[in-house]
Amino acid sequence: MKLEFSSKSTNESFARVAVAAFASQLDPTIEEISDIKTAVSEAVTNAVIHGYENGEGIVTIEAIIQGNEIQIIIKDSGRGIDDLKTAMEPFYTSKPELERSGMGFTVMETFMDGLEVTSEVGKGTVVKMTKKFESLSTGE
């Protein structure tokens, strides 16, 4: 599945529902689907607020299912992250004036089984997340 949409905060809810609907073919538990929606929401919000700094741009989501696992890739072509290691630390925010918690990457790490972030200043950021669905692997 591949989606492209404008970097407007109103599209965050569309993105999370679309990915959740795609993931539903893996027969997820309510908790698993909630985890995915939360992680997607955080990644898309980061792209809109930090990547494009509320300007215009395109956010792309790709989702791939392999076996009992979904991989979700969220890309922007925004400003990129100057210091990725620092940006991924809990409570770090580059926008304290917006009262951001600085927990976006931490939330993604907590709710997903895998998180990989790459970024290049002036070219954008790619967030790759994976989630294994226990309901399929245990045969429930």
mmCIF file of N, CA and C in Angstrom:
data_model
loop_
_atom_site.group_PDB
_atom_site.id
_atom_site.type_symbol
_atom_site.label_atom_id
_atom_site.label_comp_id
_atom_site.label_asym_id
_atom_site.label_seq_id
_atom_site.Cartn_x
_atom_site.Cartn_y
_atom_site.Cartn_z
ATOM 1 N N MET A 1 0.850 -1.168 0.000
ATOM 2 C CA MET A 1 0.000 0.000 0.000
ATOM 3 C C MET A 1 0.898 1.234 0.000
ATOM 4 N N LYS A 2 0.498 2.245 -0.740
ATOM 5 C CA LYS A 2 1.242 3.504 -0.749
ATOM 6 C C LYS A 2 0.248 4.661 -0.756
ATOM 7 N N LEU A 3 0.485 5.616 0.131
ATOM 8 C CA LEU A 3 -0.337 6.818 0.234
ATOM 9 C C LEU A 3 0.562 8.044 0.133
ATOM 10 N N GLU A 4 0.057 9.070 -0.511
ATOM 11 C CA GLU A 4 0.717 10.369 -0.509
ATOM 12 C C GLU A 4 -0.335 11.404 -0.177
ATOM 13 N N PHE A 5 0.013 12.309 0.714
ATOM 14 C CA PHE A 5 -0.938 13.351 1.102
ATOM 15 C C PHE A 5 -0.202 14.606 1.514
ATOM 16 N N SER A 6 -0.936 15.704 1.503
ATOM 17 C CA SER A 6 -0.398 17.007 1.859
ATOM 18 C C SER A 6 -0.036 17.044 3.347
ATOM 19 N N SER A 7 1.005 17.775 3.663
ATOM 20 C CA SER A 7 1.504 17.861 5.041
ATOM 21 C C SER A 7 0.650 18.802 5.891
ATOM 22 N N LYS A 8 -0.610 18.475 5.997
ATOM 23 C CA LYS A 8 -1.539 19.232 6.839
ATOM 24 C C LYS A 8 -1.868 18.379 8.051
ATOM 25 N N SER A 9 -1.914 19.004 9.218
ATOM 26 C CA SER A 9 -2.168 18.242 10.441
ATOM 27 C C SER A 9 -3.500 17.510 10.399
ATOM 28 N N THR A 10 -4.448 18.005 9.613
ATOM 29 C CA THR A 10 -5.746 17.329 9.509
ATOM 30 C C THR A 10 -5.629 15.967 8.828
ATOM 31 N N ASN A 11 -4.545 15.719 8.115
ATOM 32 C CA ASN A 11 -4.363 14.429 7.445
ATOM 33 C C ASN A 11 -3.788 13.351 8.362
ATOM 34 N N GLU A 12 -3.385 13.728 9.557
ATOM 35 C CA GLU A 12 -2.829 12.747 10.501
ATOM 36 C C GLU A 12 -3.847 11.663 10.829
ATOM 37 N N SER A 13 -5.083 12.037 11.086
ATOM 38 C CA SER A 13 -6.097 11.029 11.425
ATOM 39 C C SER A 13 -6.399 10.132 10.226
ATOM 40 N N PHE A 14 -6.393 10.700 9.009
ATOM 41 C CA PHE A 14 -6.580 9.898 7.798
ATOM 42 C C PHE A 14 -5.479 8.846 7.689
ATOM 43 N N ALA A 15 -4.238 9.246 7.922
ATOM 44 C CA ALA A 15 -3.098 8.342 7.798
ATOM 45 C C ALA A 15 -3.205 7.182 8.783
ATOM 46 N N ARG A 16 -3.527 7.488 10.024
ATOM 47 C CA ARG A 16 -3.582 6.422 11.037
ATOM 48 C C ARG A 16 -4.706 5.437 10.766
ATOM 49 N N VAL A 17 -5.845 5.931 10.294
ATOM 50 C CA VAL A 17 -6.969 5.045 9.982
ATOM 51 C C VAL A 17 -6.664 4.197 8.748
ATOM 52 N N ALA A 18 -6.048 4.803 7.738
ATOM 53 C CA ALA A 18 -5.717 4.072 6.512
ATOM 54 C C ALA A 18 -4.730 2.941 6.794
ATOM 55 N N VAL A 19 -3.700 3.210 7.571
ATOM 56 C CA VAL A 19 -2.720 2.167 7.889
ATOM 57 C C VAL A 19 -3.363 1.089 8.761
ATOM 58 N N ALA A 20 -4.190 1.489 9.712
ATOM 59 C CA ALA A 20 -4.887 0.514 10.561
ATOM 60 C C ALA A 20 -5.795 -0.381 9.725
ATOM 61 N N ALA A 21 -6.505 0.201 8.753
ATOM 62 C CA ALA A 21 -7.372 -0.589 7.879
ATOM 63 C C ALA A 21 -6.553 -1.590 7.066
ATOM 64 N N PHE A 22 -5.407 -1.160 6.560
ATOM 65 C CA PHE A 22 -4.529 -2.056 5.804
ATOM 66 C C PHE A 22 -4.025 -3.185 6.704
ATOM 67 N N ALA A 23 -3.638 -2.848 7.929
ATOM 68 C CA ALA A 23 -3.113 -3.847 8.864
ATOM 69 C C ALA A 23 -4.185 -4.831 9.336
ATOM 70 N N SER A 24 -5.434 -4.472 9.209
ATOM 71 C CA SER A 24 -6.511 -5.320 9.722
ATOM 72 C C SER A 24 -6.549 -6.696 9.069
ATOM 73 N N GLN A 25 -5.964 -6.833 7.887
ATOM 74 C CA GLN A 25 -5.932 -8.145 7.246
ATOM 75 C C GLN A 25 -5.059 -9.144 8.000
ATOM 76 N N LEU A 26 -4.261 -8.662 8.946
ATOM 77 C CA LEU A 26 -3.444 -9.547 9.783
ATOM 78 C C LEU A 26 -4.182 -9.978 11.052
ATOM 79 N N ASP A 27 -5.452 -9.644 11.144
ATOM 80 C CA ASP A 27 -6.294 -10.005 12.285
ATOM 81 C C ASP A 27 -5.671 -9.559 13.618
ATOM 82 N N PRO A 28 -5.365 -8.263 13.720
ATOM 83 C CA PRO A 28 -4.699 -7.763 14.936
ATOM 84 C C PRO A 28 -5.646 -7.721 16.131
ATOM 85 N N THR A 29 -5.041 -7.725 17.310
ATOM 86 C CA THR A 29 -5.810 -7.468 18.522
ATOM 87 C C THR A 29 -6.112 -5.967 18.571
ATOM 88 N N ILE A 30 -7.005 -5.587 19.435
ATOM 89 C CA ILE A 30 -7.312 -4.158 19.601
ATOM 90 C C ILE A 30 -6.064 -3.412 20.042
ATOM 91 N N GLU A 31 -5.274 -4.030 20.910
ATOM 92 C CA GLU A 31 -4.040 -3.399 21.386
ATOM 93 C C GLU A 31 -3.040 -3.211 20.246
ATOM 94 N N GLU A 32 -2.880 -4.226 19.397
ATOM 95 C CA GLU A 32 -1.940 -4.122 18.282
ATOM 96 C C GLU A 32 -2.350 -3.008 17.313
ATOM 97 N N ILE A 33 -3.630 -2.914 17.010
ATOM 98 C CA ILE A 33 -4.089 -1.878 16.083
ATOM 99 C C ILE A 33 -3.940 -0.490 16.709
ATOM 100 N N SER A 34 -4.174 -0.402 18.002
ATOM 101 C CA SER A 34 -3.995 0.860 18.721
ATOM 102 C C SER A 34 -2.527 1.283 18.711
ATOM 103 N N ASP A 35 -1.623 0.322 18.896
ATOM 104 C CA ASP A 35 -0.180 0.607 18.863
ATOM 105 C C ASP A 35 0.222 1.188 17.505
ATOM 106 N N ILE A 36 -0.269 0.577 16.443
ATOM 107 C CA ILE A 36 0.057 1.047 15.089
ATOM 108 C C ILE A 36 -0.483 2.452 14.866
ATOM 109 N N LYS A 37 -1.726 2.679 15.247
ATOM 110 C CA LYS A 37 -2.328 4.002 15.055
ATOM 111 C C LYS A 37 -1.549 5.078 15.803
ATOM 112 N N THR A 38 -1.125 4.758 17.022
ATOM 113 C CA THR A 38 -0.371 5.721 17.831
ATOM 114 C C THR A 38 0.983 6.029 17.189
ATOM 115 N N ALA A 39 1.696 4.992 16.767
ATOM 116 C CA ALA A 39 3.019 5.192 16.165
ATOM 117 C C ALA A 39 2.927 5.964 14.852
ATOM 118 N N VAL A 40 1.950 5.630 14.015
ATOM 119 C CA VAL A 40 1.764 6.345 12.750
ATOM 120 C C VAL A 40 1.430 7.811 13.017
ATOM 121 N N SER A 41 0.571 8.037 13.994
ATOM 122 C CA SER A 41 0.200 9.403 14.356
ATOM 123 C C SER A 41 1.432 10.219 14.739
ATOM 124 N N GLU A 42 2.300 9.647 15.552
ATOM 125 C CA GLU A 42 3.521 10.345 15.978
ATOM 126 C C GLU A 42 4.436 10.646 14.793
ATOM 127 N N ALA A 43 4.623 9.671 13.915
ATOM 128 C CA ALA A 43 5.523 9.856 12.778
ATOM 129 C C ALA A 43 4.987 10.910 11.802
ATOM 130 N N VAL A 44 3.695 10.867 11.525
ATOM 131 C CA VAL A 44 3.102 11.839 10.612
ATOM 132 C C VAL A 44 3.133 13.240 11.227
ATOM 133 N N THR A 45 2.824 13.332 12.510
ATOM 134 C CA THR A 45 2.872 14.629 13.195
ATOM 135 C C THR A 45 4.280 15.210 13.139
ATOM 136 N N ASN A 46 5.303 14.373 13.352
ATOM 137 C CA ASN A 46 6.689 14.844 13.242
ATOM 138 C C ASN A 46 6.974 15.396 11.845
ATOM 139 N N ALA A 47 6.517 14.676 10.810
ATOM 140 C CA ALA A 47 6.758 15.139 9.437
ATOM 141 C C ALA A 47 6.108 16.489 9.187
ATOM 142 N N VAL A 48 4.894 16.663 9.674
ATOM 143 C CA VAL A 48 4.156 17.909 9.447
ATOM 144 C C VAL A 48 4.774 19.064 10.242
ATOM 145 N N ILE A 49 4.967 18.856 11.537
ATOM 146 C CA ILE A 49 5.416 19.947 12.415
ATOM 147 C C ILE A 49 6.906 20.243 12.274
ATOM 148 N N HIS A 50 7.716 19.195 12.220
ATOM 149 C CA HIS A 50 9.163 19.403 12.188
ATOM 150 C C HIS A 50 9.726 19.358 10.765
ATOM 151 N N GLY A 51 9.269 18.410 9.971
ATOM 152 C CA GLY A 51 9.794 18.270 8.616
ATOM 153 C C GLY A 51 9.476 19.458 7.738
ATOM 154 N N TYR A 52 8.219 19.838 7.747
ATOM 155 C CA TYR A 52 7.795 20.938 6.884
ATOM 156 C C TYR A 52 7.520 22.220 7.669
ATOM 157 N N GLU A 53 7.680 22.157 8.966
ATOM 158 C CA GLU A 53 7.443 23.319 9.834
ATOM 159 C C GLU A 53 6.136 24.019 9.461
ATOM 160 N N ASN A 54 5.092 23.195 9.319
ATOM 161 C CA ASN A 54 3.750 23.664 8.984
ATOM 162 C C ASN A 54 3.653 24.326 7.607
ATOM 163 N N GLY A 55 4.652 24.100 6.770
ATOM 164 C CA GLY A 55 4.589 24.573 5.394
ATOM 165 C C GLY A 55 3.980 23.494 4.511
ATOM 166 N N GLU A 56 4.052 23.688 3.212
ATOM 167 C CA GLU A 56 3.489 22.714 2.282
ATOM 168 C C GLU A 56 4.524 21.674 1.899
ATOM 169 N N GLY A 57 4.072 20.466 1.785
ATOM 170 C CA GLY A 57 4.931 19.367 1.363
ATOM 171 C C GLY A 57 4.099 18.104 1.258
ATOM 172 N N ILE A 58 4.757 17.033 0.894
ATOM 173 C CA ILE A 58 4.085 15.740 0.739
ATOM 174 C C ILE A 58 4.648 14.752 1.759
ATOM 175 N N VAL A 59 3.745 14.035 2.408
ATOM 176 C CA VAL A 59 4.118 12.935 3.293
ATOM 177 C C VAL A 59 3.715 11.659 2.562
ATOM 178 N N THR A 60 4.621 10.691 2.546
ATOM 179 C CA THR A 60 4.367 9.410 1.883
ATOM 180 C C THR A 60 4.395 8.303 2.925
ATOM 181 N N ILE A 61 3.419 7.407 2.827
ATOM 182 C CA ILE A 61 3.394 6.224 3.688
ATOM 183 C C ILE A 61 3.353 4.999 2.794
ATOM 184 N N GLU A 62 4.242 4.069 3.084
ATOM 185 C CA GLU A 62 4.202 2.764 2.437
ATOM 186 C C GLU A 62 4.039 1.733 3.545
ATOM 187 N N ALA A 63 3.198 0.748 3.303
ATOM 188 C CA ALA A 63 3.017 -0.336 4.260
ATOM 189 C C ALA A 63 3.125 -1.650 3.502
ATOM 190 N N ILE A 64 3.906 -2.558 4.068
ATOM 191 C CA ILE A 64 4.167 -3.847 3.431
ATOM 192 C C ILE A 64 3.919 -4.940 4.472
ATOM 193 N N ILE A 65 3.171 -5.948 4.076
ATOM 194 C CA ILE A 65 2.925 -7.086 4.969
ATOM 195 C C ILE A 65 3.722 -8.273 4.462
ATOM 196 N N GLN A 66 4.463 -8.880 5.390
ATOM 197 C CA GLN A 66 5.211 -10.102 5.092
ATOM 198 C C GLN A 66 4.991 -11.052 6.262
ATOM 199 N N GLY A 67 4.331 -12.158 5.993
ATOM 200 C CA GLY A 67 4.039 -13.118 7.059
ATOM 201 C C GLY A 67 3.157 -12.475 8.107
ATOM 202 N N ASN A 68 3.626 -12.497 9.355
ATOM 203 C CA ASN A 68 2.865 -11.915 10.468
ATOM 204 C C ASN A 68 3.389 -10.537 10.870
ATOM 205 N N GLU A 69 4.066 -9.847 9.945
ATOM 206 C CA GLU A 69 4.695 -8.569 10.261
ATOM 207 C C GLU A 69 4.300 -7.506 9.249
ATOM 208 N N ILE A 70 4.127 -6.297 9.751
ATOM 209 C CA ILE A 70 3.903 -5.147 8.870
ATOM 210 C C ILE A 70 5.085 -4.198 9.019
ATOM 211 N N GLN A 71 5.522 -3.678 7.887
ATOM 212 C CA GLN A 71 6.545 -2.632 7.886
ATOM 213 C C GLN A 71 5.864 -1.368 7.376
ATOM 214 N N ILE A 72 6.046 -0.288 8.106
ATOM 215 C CA ILE A 72 5.441 0.991 7.762
ATOM 216 C C ILE A 72 6.573 1.996 7.572
ATOM 217 N N ILE A 73 6.598 2.624 6.412
ATOM 218 C CA ILE A 73 7.641 3.593 6.085
ATOM 219 C C ILE A 73 6.970 4.941 5.853
ATOM 220 N N ILE A 74 7.369 5.930 6.638
ATOM 221 C CA ILE A 74 6.805 7.279 6.530
ATOM 222 C C ILE A 74 7.936 8.224 6.143
ATOM 223 N N LYS A 75 7.742 8.909 4.999
ATOM 224 C CA LYS A 75 8.804 9.768 4.448
ATOM 225 C C LYS A 75 8.306 11.193 4.275
ATOM 226 N N ASP A 76 9.224 12.115 4.476
ATOM 227 C CA ASP A 76 8.971 13.500 4.085
ATOM 228 C C ASP A 76 10.209 14.015 3.374
ATOM 229 N N SER A 77 10.043 15.057 2.613
ATOM 230 C CA SER A 77 11.159 15.694 1.913
ATOM 231 C C SER A 77 11.396 17.078 2.505
ATOM 232 N N GLY A 78 11.229 17.181 3.799
ATOM 233 C CA GLY A 78 11.338 18.449 4.510
ATOM 234 C C GLY A 78 12.756 18.816 4.876
ATOM 235 N N ARG A 79 12.865 19.514 5.988
ATOM 236 C CA ARG A 79 14.143 20.113 6.379
ATOM 237 C C ARG A 79 15.166 19.107 6.892
ATOM 238 N N GLY A 80 14.730 17.921 7.312
ATOM 239 C CA GLY A 80 15.663 16.934 7.862
ATOM 240 C C GLY A 80 15.979 17.245 9.314
ATOM 241 N N ILE A 81 16.716 16.355 9.936
ATOM 242 C CA ILE A 81 17.046 16.479 11.358
ATOM 243 C C ILE A 81 18.547 16.735 11.485
ATOM 244 N N ASP A 82 18.899 17.841 12.155
ATOM 245 C CA ASP A 82 20.306 18.225 12.322
ATOM 246 C C ASP A 82 21.098 17.190 13.110
ATOM 247 N N ASP A 83 20.562 16.775 14.254
ATOM 248 C CA ASP A 83 21.258 15.851 15.156
ATOM 249 C C ASP A 83 20.284 14.744 15.531
ATOM 250 N N LEU A 84 20.303 13.676 14.755
ATOM 251 C CA LEU A 84 19.335 12.592 14.922
ATOM 252 C C LEU A 84 19.439 11.926 16.297
ATOM 253 N N LYS A 85 20.651 11.715 16.764
ATOM 254 C CA LYS A 85 20.831 11.062 18.070
ATOM 255 C C LYS A 85 20.154 11.877 19.178
ATOM 256 N N THR A 86 20.366 13.163 19.183
ATOM 257 C CA THR A 86 19.741 14.036 20.180
ATOM 258 C C THR A 86 18.231 14.080 19.994
ATOM 259 N N ALA A 87 17.784 14.167 18.751
ATOM 260 C CA ALA A 87 16.345 14.248 18.470
ATOM 261 C C ALA A 87 15.599 13.016 18.968
ATOM 262 N N MET A 88 16.283 11.878 19.024
ATOM 263 C CA MET A 88 15.624 10.640 19.444
ATOM 264 C C MET A 88 15.648 10.430 20.957
ATOM 265 N N GLU A 89 16.298 11.329 21.680
ATOM 266 C CA GLU A 89 16.322 11.219 23.142
ATOM 267 C C GLU A 89 14.958 11.602 23.722
ATOM 268 N N PRO A 90 14.512 10.857 24.749
ATOM 269 C CA PRO A 90 13.230 11.201 25.388
ATOM 270 C C PRO A 90 13.234 12.640 25.898
ATOM 271 N N PHE A 91 12.127 13.310 25.720
ATOM 272 C CA PHE A 91 11.858 14.678 26.177
ATOM 273 C C PHE A 91 12.564 15.769 25.382
ATOM 274 N N TYR A 92 13.363 15.402 24.361
ATOM 275 C CA TYR A 92 13.982 16.433 23.540
ATOM 276 C C TYR A 92 12.937 16.969 22.565
ATOM 277 N N THR A 93 12.840 18.281 22.462
ATOM 278 C CA THR A 93 11.987 18.895 21.455
ATOM 279 C C THR A 93 12.676 20.115 20.877
ATOM 280 N N SER A 94 12.531 20.265 19.575
ATOM 281 C CA SER A 94 13.085 21.457 18.920
ATOM 282 C C SER A 94 12.040 22.570 18.870
ATOM 283 N N LYS A 95 10.836 22.282 19.396
ATOM 284 C CA LYS A 95 9.748 23.263 19.375
ATOM 285 C C LYS A 95 9.109 23.410 20.761
ATOM 286 N N PRO A 96 9.888 23.826 21.765
ATOM 287 C CA PRO A 96 9.316 23.956 23.112
ATOM 288 C C PRO A 96 8.195 24.992 23.179
ATOM 289 N N GLU A 97 8.233 25.972 22.280
ATOM 290 C CA GLU A 97 7.196 27.011 22.280
ATOM 291 C C GLU A 97 5.828 26.442 21.880
ATOM 292 N N LEU A 98 5.830 25.285 21.246
ATOM 293 C CA LEU A 98 4.570 24.630 20.869
ATOM 294 C C LEU A 98 4.117 23.623 21.935
ATOM 295 N N GLU A 99 4.840 23.612 23.042
ATOM 296 C CA GLU A 99 4.552 22.698 24.150
ATOM 297 C C GLU A 99 4.536 21.247 23.690
ATOM 298 N N ARG A 100 5.529 20.877 22.880
ATOM 299 C CA ARG A 100 5.689 19.500 22.427
ATOM 300 C C ARG A 100 6.359 18.714 23.538
ATOM 301 N N SER A 101 6.002 17.452 23.701
ATOM 302 C CA SER A 101 6.539 16.656 24.811
ATOM 303 C C SER A 101 7.919 16.091 24.521
ATOM 304 N N GLY A 102 8.296 16.007 23.254
ATOM 305 C CA GLY A 102 9.586 15.427 22.926
ATOM 306 C C GLY A 102 9.608 13.917 23.072
ATOM 307 N N MET A 103 8.447 13.282 22.995
ATOM 308 C CA MET A 103 8.361 11.841 23.203
ATOM 309 C C MET A 103 7.981 11.074 21.929
ATOM 310 N N GLY A 104 7.934 11.732 20.790
ATOM 311 C CA GLY A 104 7.491 11.088 19.549
ATOM 312 C C GLY A 104 8.257 9.826 19.202
ATOM 313 N N PHE A 105 9.584 9.913 19.123
ATOM 314 C CA PHE A 105 10.371 8.729 18.768
ATOM 315 C C PHE A 105 10.295 7.673 19.872
ATOM 316 N N THR A 106 10.248 8.101 21.115
ATOM 317 C CA THR A 106 10.130 7.162 22.232
ATOM 318 C C THR A 106 8.811 6.400 22.157
ATOM 319 N N VAL A 107 7.739 7.106 21.817
ATOM 320 C CA VAL A 107 6.428 6.459 21.654
ATOM 321 C C VAL A 107 6.493 5.438 20.519
ATOM 322 N N MET A 108 7.094 5.820 19.394
ATOM 323 C CA MET A 108 7.213 4.894 18.263
ATOM 324 C C MET A 108 7.987 3.642 18.672
ATOM 325 N N GLU A 109 9.100 3.842 19.388
ATOM 326 C CA GLU A 109 9.903 2.700 19.847
ATOM 327 C C GLU A 109 9.132 1.803 20.798
ATOM 328 N N THR A 110 8.338 2.405 21.669
ATOM 329 C CA THR A 110 7.585 1.656 22.676
ATOM 330 C C THR A 110 6.476 0.814 22.048
ATOM 331 N N PHE A 111 5.774 1.372 21.082
ATOM 332 C CA PHE A 111 4.600 0.704 20.527
ATOM 333 C C PHE A 111 4.892 -0.215 19.350
ATOM 334 N N MET A 112 6.079 -0.111 18.780
ATOM 335 C CA MET A 112 6.428 -0.947 17.630
ATOM 336 C C MET A 112 7.567 -1.889 18.018
ATOM 337 N N ASP A 113 7.773 -2.924 17.212
ATOM 338 C CA ASP A 113 8.841 -3.892 17.490
ATOM 339 C C ASP A 113 10.178 -3.459 16.915
ATOM 340 N N GLY A 114 10.148 -2.571 15.937
ATOM 341 C CA GLY A 114 11.379 -2.077 15.348
ATOM 342 C C GLY A 114 11.203 -0.639 14.877
ATOM 343 N N LEU A 115 12.252 0.152 15.034
ATOM 344 C CA LEU A 115 12.237 1.547 14.582
ATOM 345 C C LEU A 115 13.602 1.891 14.027
ATOM 346 N N GLU A 116 13.608 2.435 12.813
ATOM 347 C CA GLU A 116 14.839 2.908 12.190
ATOM 348 C C GLU A 116 14.542 4.274 11.581
ATOM 349 N N VAL A 117 15.365 5.244 11.923
ATOM 350 C CA VAL A 117 15.150 6.600 11.415
ATOM 351 C C VAL A 117 16.416 7.053 10.697
ATOM 352 N N THR A 118 16.237 7.562 9.479
ATOM 353 C CA THR A 118 17.343 8.163 8.747
ATOM 354 C C THR A 118 16.899 9.558 8.329
ATOM 355 N N SER A 119 17.855 10.468 8.278
ATOM 356 C CA SER A 119 17.512 11.841 7.929
ATOM 357 C C SER A 119 18.719 12.538 7.334
ATOM 358 N N GLU A 120 18.440 13.418 6.409
ATOM 359 C CA GLU A 120 19.488 14.230 5.813
ATOM 360 C C GLU A 120 18.996 15.678 5.759
ATOM 361 N N VAL A 121 19.795 16.563 6.325
ATOM 362 C CA VAL A 121 19.416 17.974 6.372
ATOM 363 C C VAL A 121 19.151 18.487 4.951
ATOM 364 N N GLY A 122 18.008 19.124 4.798
ATOM 365 C CA GLY A 122 17.617 19.682 3.516
ATOM 366 C C GLY A 122 16.965 18.692 2.560
ATOM 367 N N LYS A 123 16.935 17.416 2.944
ATOM 368 C CA LYS A 123 16.380 16.402 2.042
ATOM 369 C C LYS A 123 15.234 15.605 2.660
ATOM 370 N N GLY A 124 15.122 15.607 3.978
ATOM 371 C CA GLY A 124 13.996 14.926 4.602
ATOM 372 C C GLY A 124 14.360 13.790 5.528
ATOM 373 N N THR A 125 13.308 13.113 5.980
ATOM 374 C CA THR A 125 13.437 12.071 6.988
ATOM 375 C C THR A 125 12.626 10.847 6.575
ATOM 376 N N VAL A 126 13.153 9.676 6.904
ATOM 377 C CA VAL A 126 12.469 8.412 6.658
ATOM 378 C C VAL A 126 12.372 7.668 7.988
ATOM 379 N N VAL A 127 11.155 7.298 8.358
ATOM 380 C CA VAL A 127 10.909 6.525 9.574
ATOM 381 C C VAL A 127 10.403 5.161 9.140
ATOM 382 N N LYS A 128 11.144 4.101 9.515
ATOM 383 C CA LYS A 128 10.727 2.730 9.213
ATOM 384 C C LYS A 128 10.369 2.044 10.533
ATOM 385 N N MET A 129 9.147 1.539 10.588
ATOM 386 C CA MET A 129 8.671 0.862 11.794
ATOM 387 C C MET A 129 8.175 -0.523 11.419
ATOM 388 N N THR A 130 8.388 -1.484 12.304
ATOM 389 C CA THR A 130 7.852 -2.822 12.093
ATOM 390 C C THR A 130 7.068 -3.260 13.319
ATOM 391 N N LYS A 131 6.064 -4.074 13.051
ATOM 392 C CA LYS A 131 5.228 -4.619 14.122
ATOM 393 C C LYS A 131 4.911 -6.064 13.769
ATOM 394 N N LYS A 132 5.168 -6.965 14.741
ATOM 395 C CA LYS A 132 4.815 -8.371 14.590
ATOM 396 C C LYS A 132 3.456 -8.598 15.238
ATOM 397 N N PHE A 133 2.624 -9.354 14.562
ATOM 398 C CA PHE A 133 1.304 -9.643 15.071
ATOM 399 C C PHE A 133 1.290 -11.011 15.735
ATOM 400 N N GLU A 134 1.167 -10.989 17.039
ATOM 401 C CA GLU A 134 1.208 -12.213 17.819
ATOM 402 C C GLU A 134 0.031 -13.130 17.517
ATOM 403 N N SER A 135 -1.129 -12.550 17.211
ATOM 404 C CA SER A 135 -2.311 -13.360 16.965
ATOM 405 C C SER A 135 -2.101 -14.332 15.807
ATOM 406 N N LEU A 136 -1.293 -13.943 14.819
ATOM 407 C CA LEU A 136 -1.006 -14.839 13.693
ATOM 408 C C LEU A 136 0.089 -15.829 14.018
ATOM 409 N N SER A 137 1.081 -15.406 14.781
ATOM 410 C CA SER A 137 2.226 -16.298 15.030
ATOM 411 C C SER A 137 1.874 -17.386 16.034
ATOM 412 N N THR A 138 0.873 -17.174 16.882
ATOM 413 C CA THR A 138 0.515 -18.194 17.869
ATOM 414 C C THR A 138 -0.658 -19.047 17.402
ATOM 415 N N GLY A 139 -1.246 -18.672 16.282
ATOM 416 C CA GLY A 139 -2.358 -19.441 15.735
ATOM 417 C C GLY A 139 -3.664 -19.261 16.456
ATOM 418 N N GLU A 140 -3.815 -18.174 17.201
ATOM 419 C CA GLU A 140 -5.057 -17.915 17.931
ATOM 420 C C GLU A 140 -6.182 -17.557 17.001
#
